[in-house]
XYZ file of C-alpha atoms in Angstrom:
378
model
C 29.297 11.272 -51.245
C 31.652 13.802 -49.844
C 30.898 13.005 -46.393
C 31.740 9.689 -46.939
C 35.105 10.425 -48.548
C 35.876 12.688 -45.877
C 34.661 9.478 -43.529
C 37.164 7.441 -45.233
C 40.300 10.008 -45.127
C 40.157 9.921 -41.345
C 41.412 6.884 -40.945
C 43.295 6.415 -44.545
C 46.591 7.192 -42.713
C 46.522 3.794 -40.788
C 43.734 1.389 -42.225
C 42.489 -0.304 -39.534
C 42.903 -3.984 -40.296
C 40.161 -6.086 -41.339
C 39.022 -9.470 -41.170
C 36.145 -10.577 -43.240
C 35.012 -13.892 -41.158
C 33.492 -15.968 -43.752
C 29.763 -17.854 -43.741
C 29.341 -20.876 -45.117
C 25.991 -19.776 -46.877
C 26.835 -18.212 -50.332
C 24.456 -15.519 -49.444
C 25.551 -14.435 -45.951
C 29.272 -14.786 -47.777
C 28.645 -12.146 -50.383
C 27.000 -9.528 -48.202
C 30.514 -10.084 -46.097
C 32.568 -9.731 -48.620
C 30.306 -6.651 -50.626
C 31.026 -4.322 -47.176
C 34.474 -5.701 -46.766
C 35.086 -4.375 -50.822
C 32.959 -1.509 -50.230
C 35.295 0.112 -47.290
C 38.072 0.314 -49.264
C 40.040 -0.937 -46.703
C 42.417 -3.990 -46.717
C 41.394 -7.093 -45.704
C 41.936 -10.957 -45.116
C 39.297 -13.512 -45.686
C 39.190 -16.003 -43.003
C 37.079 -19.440 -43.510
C 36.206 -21.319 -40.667
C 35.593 -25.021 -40.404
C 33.312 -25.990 -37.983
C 32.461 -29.144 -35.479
C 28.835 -30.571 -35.653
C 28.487 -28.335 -32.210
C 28.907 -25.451 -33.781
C 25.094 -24.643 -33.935
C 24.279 -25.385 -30.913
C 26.725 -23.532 -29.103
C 25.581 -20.595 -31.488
C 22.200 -20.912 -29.734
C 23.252 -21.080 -26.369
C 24.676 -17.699 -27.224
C 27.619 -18.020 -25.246
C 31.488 -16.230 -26.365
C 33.678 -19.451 -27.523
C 35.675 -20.732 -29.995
C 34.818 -24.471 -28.993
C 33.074 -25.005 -32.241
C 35.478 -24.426 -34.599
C 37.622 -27.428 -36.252
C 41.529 -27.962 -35.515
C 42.272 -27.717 -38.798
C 40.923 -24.015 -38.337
C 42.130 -22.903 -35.476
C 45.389 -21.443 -36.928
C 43.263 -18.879 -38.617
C 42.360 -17.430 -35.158
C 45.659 -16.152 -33.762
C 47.168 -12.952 -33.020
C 47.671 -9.901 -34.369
C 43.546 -9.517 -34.080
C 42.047 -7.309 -35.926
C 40.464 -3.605 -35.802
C 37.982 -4.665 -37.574
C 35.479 -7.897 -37.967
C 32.695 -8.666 -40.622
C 30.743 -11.444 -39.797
C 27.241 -13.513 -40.438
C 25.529 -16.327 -39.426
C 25.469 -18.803 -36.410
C 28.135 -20.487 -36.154
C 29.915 -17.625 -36.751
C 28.436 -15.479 -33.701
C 30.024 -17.149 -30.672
C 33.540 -16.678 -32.735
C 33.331 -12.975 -33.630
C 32.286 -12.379 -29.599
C 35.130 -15.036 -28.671
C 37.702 -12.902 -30.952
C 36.505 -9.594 -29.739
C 37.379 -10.290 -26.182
C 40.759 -12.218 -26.880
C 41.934 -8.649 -28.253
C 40.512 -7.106 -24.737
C 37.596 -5.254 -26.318
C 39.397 -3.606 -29.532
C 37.911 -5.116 -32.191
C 35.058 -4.036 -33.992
C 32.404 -6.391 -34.771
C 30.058 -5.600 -37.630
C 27.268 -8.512 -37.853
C 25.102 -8.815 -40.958
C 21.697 -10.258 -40.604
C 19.891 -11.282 -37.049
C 21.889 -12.596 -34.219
C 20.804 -15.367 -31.328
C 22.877 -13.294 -28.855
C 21.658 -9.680 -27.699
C 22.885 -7.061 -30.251
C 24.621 -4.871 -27.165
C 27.031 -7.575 -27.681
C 27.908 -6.986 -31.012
C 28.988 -2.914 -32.070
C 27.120 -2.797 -35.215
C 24.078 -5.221 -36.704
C 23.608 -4.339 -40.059
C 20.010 -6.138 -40.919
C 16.911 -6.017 -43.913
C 13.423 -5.670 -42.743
C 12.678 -9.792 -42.876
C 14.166 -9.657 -39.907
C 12.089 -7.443 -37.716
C 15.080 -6.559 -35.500
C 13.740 -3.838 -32.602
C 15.238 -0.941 -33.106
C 18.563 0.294 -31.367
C 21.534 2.550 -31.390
C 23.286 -0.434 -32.560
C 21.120 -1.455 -35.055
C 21.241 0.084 -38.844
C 18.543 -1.034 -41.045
C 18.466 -1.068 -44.658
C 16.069 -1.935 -47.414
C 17.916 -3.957 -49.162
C 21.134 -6.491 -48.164
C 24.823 -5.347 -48.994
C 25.781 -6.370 -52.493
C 28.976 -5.786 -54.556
C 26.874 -4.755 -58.246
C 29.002 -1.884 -59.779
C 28.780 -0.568 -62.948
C 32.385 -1.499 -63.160
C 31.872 -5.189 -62.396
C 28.702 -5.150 -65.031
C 31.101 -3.717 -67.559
C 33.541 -5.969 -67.519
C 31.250 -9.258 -67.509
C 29.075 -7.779 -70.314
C 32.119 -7.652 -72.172
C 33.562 -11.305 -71.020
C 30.513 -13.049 -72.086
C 29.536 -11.034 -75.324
C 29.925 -13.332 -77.802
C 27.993 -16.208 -75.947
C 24.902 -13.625 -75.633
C 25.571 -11.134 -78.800
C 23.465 -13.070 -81.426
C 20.393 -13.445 -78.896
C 17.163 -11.034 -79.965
C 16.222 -8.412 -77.680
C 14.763 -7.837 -75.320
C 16.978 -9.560 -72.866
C 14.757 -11.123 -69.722
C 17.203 -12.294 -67.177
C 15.839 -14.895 -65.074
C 17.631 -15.483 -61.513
C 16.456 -18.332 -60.142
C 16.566 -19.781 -56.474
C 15.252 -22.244 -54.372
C 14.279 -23.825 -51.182
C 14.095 -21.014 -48.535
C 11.966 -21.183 -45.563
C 8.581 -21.748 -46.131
C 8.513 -22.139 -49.707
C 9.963 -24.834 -52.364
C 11.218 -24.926 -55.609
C 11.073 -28.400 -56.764
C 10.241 -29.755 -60.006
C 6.905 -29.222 -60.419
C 7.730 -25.641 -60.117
C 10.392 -25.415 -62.123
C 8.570 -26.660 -64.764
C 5.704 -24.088 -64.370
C 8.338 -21.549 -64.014
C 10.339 -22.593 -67.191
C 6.878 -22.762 -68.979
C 5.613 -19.050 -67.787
C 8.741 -17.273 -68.685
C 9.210 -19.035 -71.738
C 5.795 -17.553 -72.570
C 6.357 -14.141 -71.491
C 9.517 -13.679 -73.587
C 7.583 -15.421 -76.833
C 5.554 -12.186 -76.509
C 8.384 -9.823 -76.614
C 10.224 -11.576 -79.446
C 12.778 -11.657 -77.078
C 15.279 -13.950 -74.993
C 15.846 -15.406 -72.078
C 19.052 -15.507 -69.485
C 18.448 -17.687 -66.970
C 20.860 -18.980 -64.036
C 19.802 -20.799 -61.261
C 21.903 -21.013 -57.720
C 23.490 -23.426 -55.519
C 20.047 -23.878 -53.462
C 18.308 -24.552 -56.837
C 17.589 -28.659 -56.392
C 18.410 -30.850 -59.442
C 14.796 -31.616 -59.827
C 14.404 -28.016 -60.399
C 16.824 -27.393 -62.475
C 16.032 -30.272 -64.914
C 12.646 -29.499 -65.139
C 13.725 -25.802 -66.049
C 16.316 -26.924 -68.584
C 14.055 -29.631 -70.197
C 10.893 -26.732 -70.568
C 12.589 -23.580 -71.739
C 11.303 -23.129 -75.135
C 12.253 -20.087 -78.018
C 15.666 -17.874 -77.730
C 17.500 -19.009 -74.271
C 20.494 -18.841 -73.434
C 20.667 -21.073 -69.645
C 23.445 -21.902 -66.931
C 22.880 -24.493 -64.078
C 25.115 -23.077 -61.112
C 28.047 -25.632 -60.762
C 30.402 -25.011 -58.087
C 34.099 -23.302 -58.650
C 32.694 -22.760 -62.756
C 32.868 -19.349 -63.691
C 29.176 -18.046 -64.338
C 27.565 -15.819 -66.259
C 25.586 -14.020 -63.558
C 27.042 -11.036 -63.623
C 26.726 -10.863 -67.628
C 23.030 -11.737 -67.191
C 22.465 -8.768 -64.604
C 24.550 -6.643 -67.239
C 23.206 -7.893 -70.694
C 19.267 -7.870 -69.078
C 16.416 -5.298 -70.150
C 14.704 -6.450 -67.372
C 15.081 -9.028 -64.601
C 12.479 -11.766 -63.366
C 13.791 -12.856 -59.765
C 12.491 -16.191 -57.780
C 11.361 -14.406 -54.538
C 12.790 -16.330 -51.887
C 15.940 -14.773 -51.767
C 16.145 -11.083 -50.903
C 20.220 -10.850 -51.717
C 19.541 -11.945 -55.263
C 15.985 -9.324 -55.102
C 18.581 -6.943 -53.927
C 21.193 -7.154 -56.675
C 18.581 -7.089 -59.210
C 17.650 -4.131 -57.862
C 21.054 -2.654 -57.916
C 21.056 -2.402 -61.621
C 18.237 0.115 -61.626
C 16.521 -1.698 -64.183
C 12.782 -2.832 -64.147
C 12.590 -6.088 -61.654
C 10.021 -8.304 -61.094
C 9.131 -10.803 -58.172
C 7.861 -14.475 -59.265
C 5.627 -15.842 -56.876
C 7.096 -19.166 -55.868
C 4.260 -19.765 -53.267
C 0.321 -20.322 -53.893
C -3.028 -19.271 -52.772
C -3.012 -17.848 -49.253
C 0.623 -19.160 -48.766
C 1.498 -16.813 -51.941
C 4.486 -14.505 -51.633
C 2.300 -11.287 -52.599
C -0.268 -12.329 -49.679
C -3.274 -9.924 -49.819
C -3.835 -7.776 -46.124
C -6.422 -9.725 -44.215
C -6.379 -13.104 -45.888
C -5.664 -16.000 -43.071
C -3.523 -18.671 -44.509
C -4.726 -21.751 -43.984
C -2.757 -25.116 -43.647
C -4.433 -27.251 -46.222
C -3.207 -24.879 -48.362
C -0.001 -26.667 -48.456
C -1.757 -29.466 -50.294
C -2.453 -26.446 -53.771
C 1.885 -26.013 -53.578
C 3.527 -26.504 -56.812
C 5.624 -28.873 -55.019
C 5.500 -29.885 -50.920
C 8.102 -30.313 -48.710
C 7.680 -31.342 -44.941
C 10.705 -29.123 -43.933
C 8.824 -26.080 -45.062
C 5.332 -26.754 -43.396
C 7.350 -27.251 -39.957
C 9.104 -23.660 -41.093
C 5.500 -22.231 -41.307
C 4.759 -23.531 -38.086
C 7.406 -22.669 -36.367
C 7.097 -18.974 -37.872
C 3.483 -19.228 -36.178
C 3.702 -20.535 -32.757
C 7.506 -20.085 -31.700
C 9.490 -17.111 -30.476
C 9.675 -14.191 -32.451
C 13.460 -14.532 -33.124
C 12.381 -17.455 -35.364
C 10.521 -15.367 -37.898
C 11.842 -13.859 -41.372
C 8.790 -12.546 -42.915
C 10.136 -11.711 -46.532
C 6.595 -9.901 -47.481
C 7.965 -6.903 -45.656
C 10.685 -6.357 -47.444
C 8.356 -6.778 -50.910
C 6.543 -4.110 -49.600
C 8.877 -1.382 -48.989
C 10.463 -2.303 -52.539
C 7.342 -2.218 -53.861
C 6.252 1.161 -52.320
C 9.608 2.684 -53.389
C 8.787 1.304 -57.180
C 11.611 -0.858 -57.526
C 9.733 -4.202 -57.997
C 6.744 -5.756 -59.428
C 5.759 -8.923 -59.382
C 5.775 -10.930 -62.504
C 3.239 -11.171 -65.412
C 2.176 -7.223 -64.111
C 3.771 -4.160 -65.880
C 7.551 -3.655 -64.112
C 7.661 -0.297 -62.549
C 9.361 2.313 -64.928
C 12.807 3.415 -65.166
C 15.403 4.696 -64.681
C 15.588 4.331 -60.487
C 17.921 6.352 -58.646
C 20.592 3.797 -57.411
C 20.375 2.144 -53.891
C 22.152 3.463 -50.924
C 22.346 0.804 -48.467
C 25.831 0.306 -49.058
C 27.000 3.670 -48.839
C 24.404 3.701 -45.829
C 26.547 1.296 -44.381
C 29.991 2.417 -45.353
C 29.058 5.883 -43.327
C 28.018 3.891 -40.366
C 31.092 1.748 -40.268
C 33.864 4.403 -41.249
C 32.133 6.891 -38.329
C 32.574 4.135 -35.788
C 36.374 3.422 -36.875
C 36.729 7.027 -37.176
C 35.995 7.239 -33.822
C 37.659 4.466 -32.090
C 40.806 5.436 -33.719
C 40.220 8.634 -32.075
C 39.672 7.365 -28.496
C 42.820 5.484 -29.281
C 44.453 8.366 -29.482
Protein backbone atom coordinates (compact mmCIF):
# COMPACT_ATOMS: atom_id res chain seq x y z
CA UNK A 1 0.00 0.00 0.00
CA UNK A 2 2.92 2.29 0.38
CA UNK A 3 3.88 2.10 -3.10
CA UNK A 4 0.72 3.15 -4.07
CA UNK A 5 0.62 6.18 -1.78
CA UNK A 6 3.90 7.11 -2.88
CA UNK A 7 2.22 6.52 -6.64
CA UNK A 8 -0.36 8.93 -5.73
CA UNK A 9 1.96 11.81 -4.08
CA UNK A 10 3.72 12.21 -7.41
CA UNK A 11 1.27 13.77 -9.00
CA UNK A 12 -0.87 15.17 -5.80
CA UNK A 13 0.73 18.60 -6.47
CA UNK A 14 -1.31 19.10 -9.77
CA UNK A 15 -4.14 16.36 -10.13
CA UNK A 16 -4.33 15.66 -13.46
CA UNK A 17 -7.91 16.28 -14.49
CA UNK A 18 -10.28 13.62 -15.04
CA UNK A 19 -13.18 12.82 -16.98
CA UNK A 20 -15.17 9.79 -16.19
CA UNK A 21 -17.08 9.25 -19.76
CA UNK A 22 -20.17 7.58 -18.75
CA UNK A 23 -21.85 4.07 -20.27
CA UNK A 24 -25.16 3.73 -20.59
CA UNK A 25 -25.08 0.08 -19.10
CA UNK A 26 -25.38 0.29 -15.23
CA UNK A 27 -22.62 -2.17 -15.11
CA UNK A 28 -19.97 -0.70 -17.43
CA UNK A 29 -21.12 2.75 -15.41
CA UNK A 30 -20.08 1.54 -12.00
CA UNK A 31 -16.75 -0.01 -12.91
CA UNK A 32 -16.18 3.80 -14.41
CA UNK A 33 -17.07 5.44 -11.73
CA UNK A 34 -15.37 2.66 -8.90
CA UNK A 35 -11.66 3.64 -10.66
CA UNK A 36 -12.63 7.22 -11.10
CA UNK A 37 -13.43 7.15 -6.86
CA UNK A 38 -10.66 4.88 -6.36
CA UNK A 39 -7.79 7.45 -7.74
CA UNK A 40 -8.54 9.90 -5.49
CA UNK A 41 -8.38 12.30 -7.97
CA UNK A 42 -11.03 14.91 -9.02
CA UNK A 43 -13.27 14.32 -11.54
CA UNK A 44 -16.36 15.28 -13.80
CA UNK A 45 -18.89 12.82 -14.96
CA UNK A 46 -19.78 13.30 -18.48
CA UNK A 47 -23.05 11.46 -20.03
CA UNK A 48 -23.33 11.15 -23.52
CA UNK A 49 -26.45 10.91 -25.61
CA UNK A 50 -26.14 9.08 -28.54
CA UNK A 51 -27.70 8.87 -32.34
CA UNK A 52 -29.07 5.40 -33.47
CA UNK A 53 -25.45 5.33 -35.43
CA UNK A 54 -23.68 5.28 -32.63
CA UNK A 55 -23.09 1.42 -32.74
CA UNK A 56 -22.28 1.10 -35.84
CA UNK A 57 -19.76 3.60 -36.12
CA UNK A 58 -18.36 1.88 -32.85
CA UNK A 59 -17.82 -1.18 -35.07
CA UNK A 60 -16.33 0.34 -37.89
CA UNK A 61 -13.77 1.33 -35.30
CA UNK A 62 -13.06 4.54 -36.68
CA UNK A 63 -12.00 8.04 -34.23
CA UNK A 64 -15.36 10.32 -34.40
CA UNK A 65 -17.65 12.06 -32.55
CA UNK A 66 -20.45 11.68 -35.33
CA UNK A 67 -22.51 9.56 -33.07
CA UNK A 68 -23.12 11.55 -30.36
CA UNK A 69 -26.52 13.70 -30.01
CA UNK A 70 -26.59 17.70 -30.26
CA UNK A 71 -27.96 17.96 -27.19
CA UNK A 72 -24.51 16.37 -26.04
CA UNK A 73 -22.14 17.86 -27.79
CA UNK A 74 -21.54 20.74 -25.30
CA UNK A 75 -20.13 18.19 -22.97
CA UNK A 76 -17.20 17.65 -25.42
CA UNK A 77 -15.37 20.98 -25.47
CA UNK A 78 -12.20 22.29 -24.34
CA UNK A 79 -10.17 22.33 -21.64
CA UNK A 80 -9.74 18.27 -22.39
CA UNK A 81 -8.72 16.34 -19.99
CA UNK A 82 -5.43 14.47 -18.59
CA UNK A 83 -7.24 11.87 -17.97
CA UNK A 84 -10.28 9.63 -19.58
CA UNK A 85 -12.27 6.58 -18.11
CA UNK A 86 -14.32 5.02 -20.47
CA UNK A 87 -16.48 1.66 -21.47
CA UNK A 88 -18.47 0.36 -23.97
CA UNK A 89 -19.17 0.93 -27.76
CA UNK A 90 -20.50 3.75 -28.35
CA UNK A 91 -18.26 5.17 -26.18
CA UNK A 92 -14.92 3.94 -28.03
CA UNK A 93 -14.90 6.08 -31.19
CA UNK A 94 -15.45 9.22 -28.60
CA UNK A 95 -12.65 8.56 -26.10
CA UNK A 96 -10.19 8.04 -29.47
CA UNK A 97 -12.03 11.21 -31.07
CA UNK A 98 -11.25 13.24 -27.66
CA UNK A 99 -7.78 11.93 -27.33
CA UNK A 100 -6.65 13.35 -30.59
CA UNK A 101 -8.65 16.76 -30.35
CA UNK A 102 -6.18 17.41 -27.27
CA UNK A 103 -3.14 16.36 -29.81
CA UNK A 104 -2.31 13.10 -28.04
CA UNK A 105 -2.41 14.29 -24.18
CA UNK A 106 -5.03 12.59 -22.85
CA UNK A 107 -4.99 9.43 -21.25
CA UNK A 108 -7.45 6.91 -22.13
CA UNK A 109 -8.17 4.13 -19.67
CA UNK A 110 -10.85 1.60 -21.32
CA UNK A 111 -12.64 -0.94 -19.14
CA UNK A 112 -13.76 -4.12 -20.69
CA UNK A 113 -12.96 -5.32 -24.55
CA UNK A 114 -12.72 -2.84 -27.29
CA UNK A 115 -13.75 -3.27 -31.28
CA UNK A 116 -10.72 -1.06 -32.09
CA UNK A 117 -7.01 -2.42 -31.57
CA UNK A 118 -5.94 -1.79 -27.92
CA UNK A 119 -2.52 0.15 -29.26
CA UNK A 120 -5.11 2.70 -29.70
CA UNK A 121 -6.20 3.05 -26.40
CA UNK A 122 -3.13 3.61 -23.37
CA UNK A 123 -4.57 1.32 -20.90
CA UNK A 124 -7.44 -1.68 -21.27
CA UNK A 125 -8.30 -2.68 -18.03
CA UNK A 126 -10.33 -6.19 -18.73
CA UNK A 127 -11.70 -9.68 -16.60
CA UNK A 128 -10.87 -12.99 -18.02
CA UNK A 129 -14.55 -13.38 -19.99
CA UNK A 130 -12.97 -11.51 -22.24
CA UNK A 131 -10.00 -13.45 -23.42
CA UNK A 132 -8.12 -10.27 -24.43
CA UNK A 133 -4.35 -11.42 -25.85
CA UNK A 134 -2.05 -10.27 -23.79
CA UNK A 135 -0.09 -6.86 -24.16
CA UNK A 136 1.90 -4.13 -22.58
CA UNK A 137 -1.26 -2.30 -22.70
CA UNK A 138 -3.38 -4.70 -21.39
CA UNK A 139 -3.87 -5.24 -17.36
CA UNK A 140 -5.94 -8.11 -16.44
CA UNK A 141 -7.72 -8.68 -13.34
CA UNK A 142 -9.83 -11.35 -11.77
CA UNK A 143 -12.43 -9.60 -10.92
CA UNK A 144 -14.13 -6.06 -12.46
CA UNK A 145 -13.50 -2.64 -10.59
CA UNK A 146 -16.08 -2.09 -7.90
CA UNK A 147 -16.53 0.73 -5.31
CA UNK A 148 -17.44 -1.95 -1.98
CA UNK A 149 -15.65 -0.32 1.06
CA UNK A 150 -16.03 -1.09 4.39
CA UNK A 151 -16.91 2.52 4.72
CA UNK A 152 -19.77 2.44 2.22
CA UNK A 153 -21.05 -1.06 3.99
CA UNK A 154 -20.99 0.83 7.25
CA UNK A 155 -22.92 3.44 6.55
CA UNK A 156 -25.82 1.48 4.60
CA UNK A 157 -25.90 -1.19 7.37
CA UNK A 158 -26.66 1.54 9.53
CA UNK A 159 -29.28 3.45 7.04
CA UNK A 160 -31.36 0.45 6.63
CA UNK A 161 -31.17 -1.14 10.22
CA UNK A 162 -34.38 -0.90 11.33
CA UNK A 163 -36.01 -2.30 8.04
CA UNK A 164 -33.63 -5.53 8.50
CA UNK A 165 -32.98 -5.53 12.53
CA UNK A 166 -35.97 -7.80 13.53
CA UNK A 167 -35.10 -10.45 10.66
CA UNK A 168 -33.54 -13.99 12.20
CA UNK A 169 -30.15 -14.84 11.32
CA UNK A 170 -28.52 -16.00 9.32
CA UNK A 171 -28.82 -13.32 6.74
CA UNK A 172 -28.68 -14.94 2.91
CA UNK A 173 -28.45 -12.07 0.56
CA UNK A 174 -29.72 -12.89 -2.72
CA UNK A 175 -28.50 -10.58 -5.78
CA UNK A 176 -30.34 -11.30 -8.51
CA UNK A 177 -29.83 -10.55 -12.36
CA UNK A 178 -30.98 -11.34 -15.56
CA UNK A 179 -30.83 -11.71 -19.23
CA UNK A 180 -27.09 -11.78 -20.21
CA UNK A 181 -25.82 -13.45 -23.21
CA UNK A 182 -26.62 -16.82 -23.54
CA UNK A 183 -28.70 -17.35 -20.65
CA UNK A 184 -32.33 -16.05 -19.40
CA UNK A 185 -33.96 -15.25 -16.43
CA UNK A 186 -37.56 -15.25 -17.11
CA UNK A 187 -40.33 -16.40 -15.09
CA UNK A 188 -40.09 -19.80 -15.03
CA UNK A 189 -36.81 -19.26 -13.45
CA UNK A 190 -37.55 -16.93 -11.17
CA UNK A 191 -39.94 -18.98 -9.78
CA UNK A 192 -37.53 -21.98 -9.37
CA UNK A 193 -35.11 -19.56 -8.03
CA UNK A 194 -37.54 -17.93 -5.46
CA UNK A 195 -38.59 -21.58 -4.56
CA UNK A 196 -34.77 -22.99 -4.03
CA UNK A 197 -33.62 -20.18 -1.90
CA UNK A 198 -36.64 -19.99 -0.02
CA UNK A 199 -35.78 -23.61 0.84
CA UNK A 200 -32.26 -23.20 1.63
CA UNK A 201 -32.84 -20.42 4.18
CA UNK A 202 -35.96 -22.62 5.83
CA UNK A 203 -32.99 -24.86 6.76
CA UNK A 204 -30.95 -22.29 8.44
CA UNK A 205 -33.83 -20.72 10.36
CA UNK A 206 -32.73 -17.86 8.69
CA UNK A 207 -33.70 -14.90 6.21
CA UNK A 208 -33.56 -13.81 3.09
CA UNK A 209 -32.36 -10.28 1.33
CA UNK A 210 -33.06 -10.34 -1.98
CA UNK A 211 -32.75 -7.43 -4.74
CA UNK A 212 -33.00 -7.93 -8.17
CA UNK A 213 -31.46 -5.35 -10.99
CA UNK A 214 -32.49 -3.27 -13.78
CA UNK A 215 -31.92 -6.34 -16.34
CA UNK A 216 -34.16 -8.46 -14.03
CA UNK A 217 -37.55 -8.75 -16.49
CA UNK A 218 -40.93 -8.17 -14.76
CA UNK A 219 -41.83 -11.72 -15.38
CA UNK A 220 -38.95 -12.50 -13.24
CA UNK A 221 -39.39 -10.46 -10.75
CA UNK A 222 -43.10 -11.32 -10.15
CA UNK A 223 -42.56 -14.76 -10.14
CA UNK A 224 -39.76 -14.15 -7.42
CA UNK A 225 -41.94 -11.85 -5.34
CA UNK A 226 -45.11 -14.06 -5.60
CA UNK A 227 -42.79 -17.49 -4.42
CA UNK A 228 -40.58 -16.26 -1.63
CA UNK A 229 -41.84 -18.04 1.31
CA UNK A 230 -40.57 -17.77 5.40
CA UNK A 231 -38.46 -14.56 6.77
CA UNK A 232 -37.76 -12.17 3.54
CA UNK A 233 -37.18 -9.11 3.39
CA UNK A 234 -37.29 -8.22 -0.92
CA UNK A 235 -36.68 -5.03 -3.20
CA UNK A 236 -37.57 -4.96 -6.99
CA UNK A 237 -34.87 -2.47 -8.51
CA UNK A 238 -36.91 0.69 -9.55
CA UNK A 239 -35.05 3.33 -11.18
CA UNK A 240 -33.79 6.75 -9.27
CA UNK A 241 -35.32 4.75 -5.70
CA UNK A 242 -32.78 4.49 -3.24
CA UNK A 243 -31.99 0.64 -2.67
CA UNK A 244 -30.99 -1.41 -0.21
CA UNK A 245 -28.13 -3.14 -2.01
CA UNK A 246 -25.53 -1.98 -0.30
CA UNK A 247 -27.32 -2.86 3.19
CA UNK A 248 -27.91 -6.37 1.79
CA UNK A 249 -24.07 -6.83 0.88
CA UNK A 250 -23.46 -5.33 4.51
CA UNK A 251 -26.24 -7.02 6.68
CA UNK A 252 -25.48 -10.69 4.65
CA UNK A 253 -23.78 -13.87 6.33
CA UNK A 254 -23.46 -15.07 3.10
CA UNK A 255 -24.37 -14.09 -0.46
CA UNK A 256 -26.19 -16.24 -3.26
CA UNK A 257 -25.39 -14.35 -6.67
CA UNK A 258 -27.36 -15.07 -10.19
CA UNK A 259 -24.24 -15.89 -12.32
CA UNK A 260 -24.63 -13.94 -15.30
CA UNK A 261 -23.17 -10.95 -14.14
CA UNK A 262 -19.53 -10.96 -13.10
CA UNK A 263 -19.67 -7.07 -11.61
CA UNK A 264 -22.36 -8.14 -9.18
CA UNK A 265 -20.02 -11.85 -8.66
CA UNK A 266 -17.34 -9.34 -8.11
CA UNK A 267 -18.83 -7.13 -5.41
CA UNK A 268 -20.03 -10.06 -3.62
CA UNK A 269 -16.80 -11.05 -3.53
CA UNK A 270 -15.50 -7.83 -2.22
CA UNK A 271 -17.07 -8.37 1.10
CA UNK A 272 -14.90 -11.37 1.84
CA UNK A 273 -17.74 -13.26 2.91
CA UNK A 274 -18.75 -16.84 1.72
CA UNK A 275 -20.39 -16.40 -2.01
CA UNK A 276 -22.09 -18.66 -3.97
CA UNK A 277 -22.87 -18.91 -7.83
CA UNK A 278 -26.62 -19.99 -8.85
CA UNK A 279 -26.68 -21.74 -11.93
CA UNK A 280 -29.09 -19.86 -14.14
CA UNK A 281 -28.38 -22.24 -17.14
CA UNK A 282 -29.21 -26.17 -17.51
CA UNK A 283 -27.79 -29.41 -18.53
CA UNK A 284 -24.84 -29.03 -20.89
CA UNK A 285 -25.71 -25.26 -21.34
CA UNK A 286 -25.19 -25.04 -17.33
CA UNK A 287 -22.99 -22.26 -16.01
CA UNK A 288 -20.66 -24.83 -14.00
CA UNK A 289 -20.19 -26.87 -17.44
CA UNK A 290 -18.18 -30.06 -16.67
CA UNK A 291 -14.52 -30.29 -18.93
CA UNK A 292 -15.32 -32.41 -21.93
CA UNK A 293 -19.09 -32.30 -22.09
CA UNK A 294 -20.25 -30.95 -25.78
CA UNK A 295 -23.27 -28.80 -25.46
CA UNK A 296 -25.72 -29.64 -27.58
CA UNK A 297 -28.48 -27.36 -29.15
CA UNK A 298 -31.61 -29.18 -28.22
CA UNK A 299 -30.56 -28.48 -25.04
CA UNK A 300 -32.14 -25.17 -25.28
CA UNK A 301 -35.49 -26.91 -25.31
CA UNK A 302 -34.54 -28.35 -20.99
CA UNK A 303 -34.03 -24.08 -20.24
CA UNK A 304 -36.00 -22.87 -17.41
CA UNK A 305 -37.19 -20.34 -19.74
CA UNK A 306 -36.09 -19.80 -23.78
CA UNK A 307 -35.37 -16.89 -25.47
CA UNK A 308 -34.45 -16.69 -29.28
CA UNK A 309 -31.99 -13.77 -28.60
CA UNK A 310 -29.89 -16.05 -26.49
CA UNK A 311 -29.71 -19.20 -28.82
CA UNK A 312 -28.46 -16.69 -31.70
CA UNK A 313 -25.85 -15.43 -28.72
CA UNK A 314 -24.74 -19.14 -28.44
CA UNK A 315 -24.33 -19.31 -31.97
CA UNK A 316 -22.71 -16.54 -32.61
CA UNK A 317 -20.21 -17.38 -29.60
CA UNK A 318 -19.65 -20.68 -31.77
CA UNK A 319 -19.14 -19.88 -35.32
CA UNK A 320 -18.19 -16.02 -35.39
CA UNK A 321 -14.98 -14.15 -34.71
CA UNK A 322 -13.38 -14.50 -31.58
CA UNK A 323 -13.96 -10.83 -30.54
CA UNK A 324 -17.62 -11.95 -30.17
CA UNK A 325 -17.03 -14.32 -27.30
CA UNK A 326 -17.38 -13.63 -23.36
CA UNK A 327 -17.01 -16.97 -21.90
CA UNK A 328 -18.02 -16.22 -18.16
CA UNK A 329 -16.93 -20.01 -17.06
CA UNK A 330 -13.41 -18.67 -16.98
CA UNK A 331 -13.77 -16.28 -14.73
CA UNK A 332 -15.84 -19.02 -12.32
CA UNK A 333 -12.89 -20.86 -12.48
CA UNK A 334 -10.18 -18.71 -11.33
CA UNK A 335 -12.69 -17.56 -8.44
CA UNK A 336 -13.29 -20.83 -7.77
CA UNK A 337 -9.60 -21.99 -7.67
CA UNK A 338 -8.75 -18.96 -5.47
CA UNK A 339 -11.80 -20.18 -2.99
CA UNK A 340 -13.83 -17.25 -3.25
CA UNK A 341 -17.00 -18.87 -4.74
CA UNK A 342 -19.08 -21.88 -4.74
CA UNK A 343 -21.84 -22.57 -6.45
CA UNK A 344 -25.11 -22.81 -4.70
CA UNK A 345 -26.75 -25.69 -2.72
CA UNK A 346 -22.68 -26.91 -2.14
CA UNK A 347 -20.84 -25.85 1.11
CA UNK A 348 -19.51 -21.92 0.44
CA UNK A 349 -15.81 -21.89 0.71
CA UNK A 350 -14.66 -20.78 4.28
CA UNK A 351 -13.78 -17.51 5.58
CA UNK A 352 -12.40 -14.99 6.20
CA UNK A 353 -10.68 -14.19 2.43
CA UNK A 354 -8.00 -11.82 2.18
CA UNK A 355 -9.61 -8.78 0.34
CA UNK A 356 -9.36 -8.36 -3.52
CA UNK A 357 -6.75 -6.32 -5.17
CA UNK A 358 -7.88 -5.55 -8.52
CA UNK A 359 -8.57 -2.15 -7.68
CA UNK A 360 -5.51 -1.26 -6.08
CA UNK A 361 -4.05 -3.41 -9.09
CA UNK A 362 -5.43 -0.88 -11.13
CA UNK A 363 -4.89 2.28 -9.19
CA UNK A 364 -0.88 1.34 -9.45
CA UNK A 365 -1.20 0.90 -13.12
CA UNK A 366 -3.00 4.13 -13.72
CA UNK A 367 -1.13 6.50 -11.16
CA UNK A 368 2.45 4.98 -12.78
CA UNK A 369 1.27 6.01 -16.21
CA UNK A 370 0.16 9.67 -14.99
CA UNK A 371 3.17 9.66 -12.96
CA UNK A 372 4.97 9.38 -15.87
CA UNK A 373 3.40 11.51 -18.42
CA UNK A 374 3.49 14.30 -16.03
CA UNK A 375 7.08 13.67 -16.02
CA UNK A 376 7.70 13.74 -19.81
CA UNK A 377 5.70 16.90 -19.51
CA UNK A 378 8.14 18.23 -17.70
Amino acid sequence: MARLEDKRTSVAASPPRVWALLSHRAGEASQILALAEALEWPYERKVMHYRWSAGAIGLIRVSASAGVAARSRAELEPPWPDLLITSGLRNEPVARWIAAQSGGATRVVFIGRTWAPVEHFDLLVTTPQYSVTPAPRVLENSTTLQAVTVEKLKRAEAEWHSRLANLPRPHIGVIVGGNSGPYTLGGNGGRRLAAEVSRYAQKLNGSLLVTTSSRTSKEAVAEIESNLTGNYDFFPWRKNTPNPYFAYLASADELVVTGDSIAMLSEACATCKPVSVYDLGRATLAMRHERGRREKPGDWLRQDDFRLSAMTYWLLMKIGPRRLSRELRIVYERLLAEGRMGWFAEPPPAGPLPPLADVERTVARVSAMMSERHRDRD
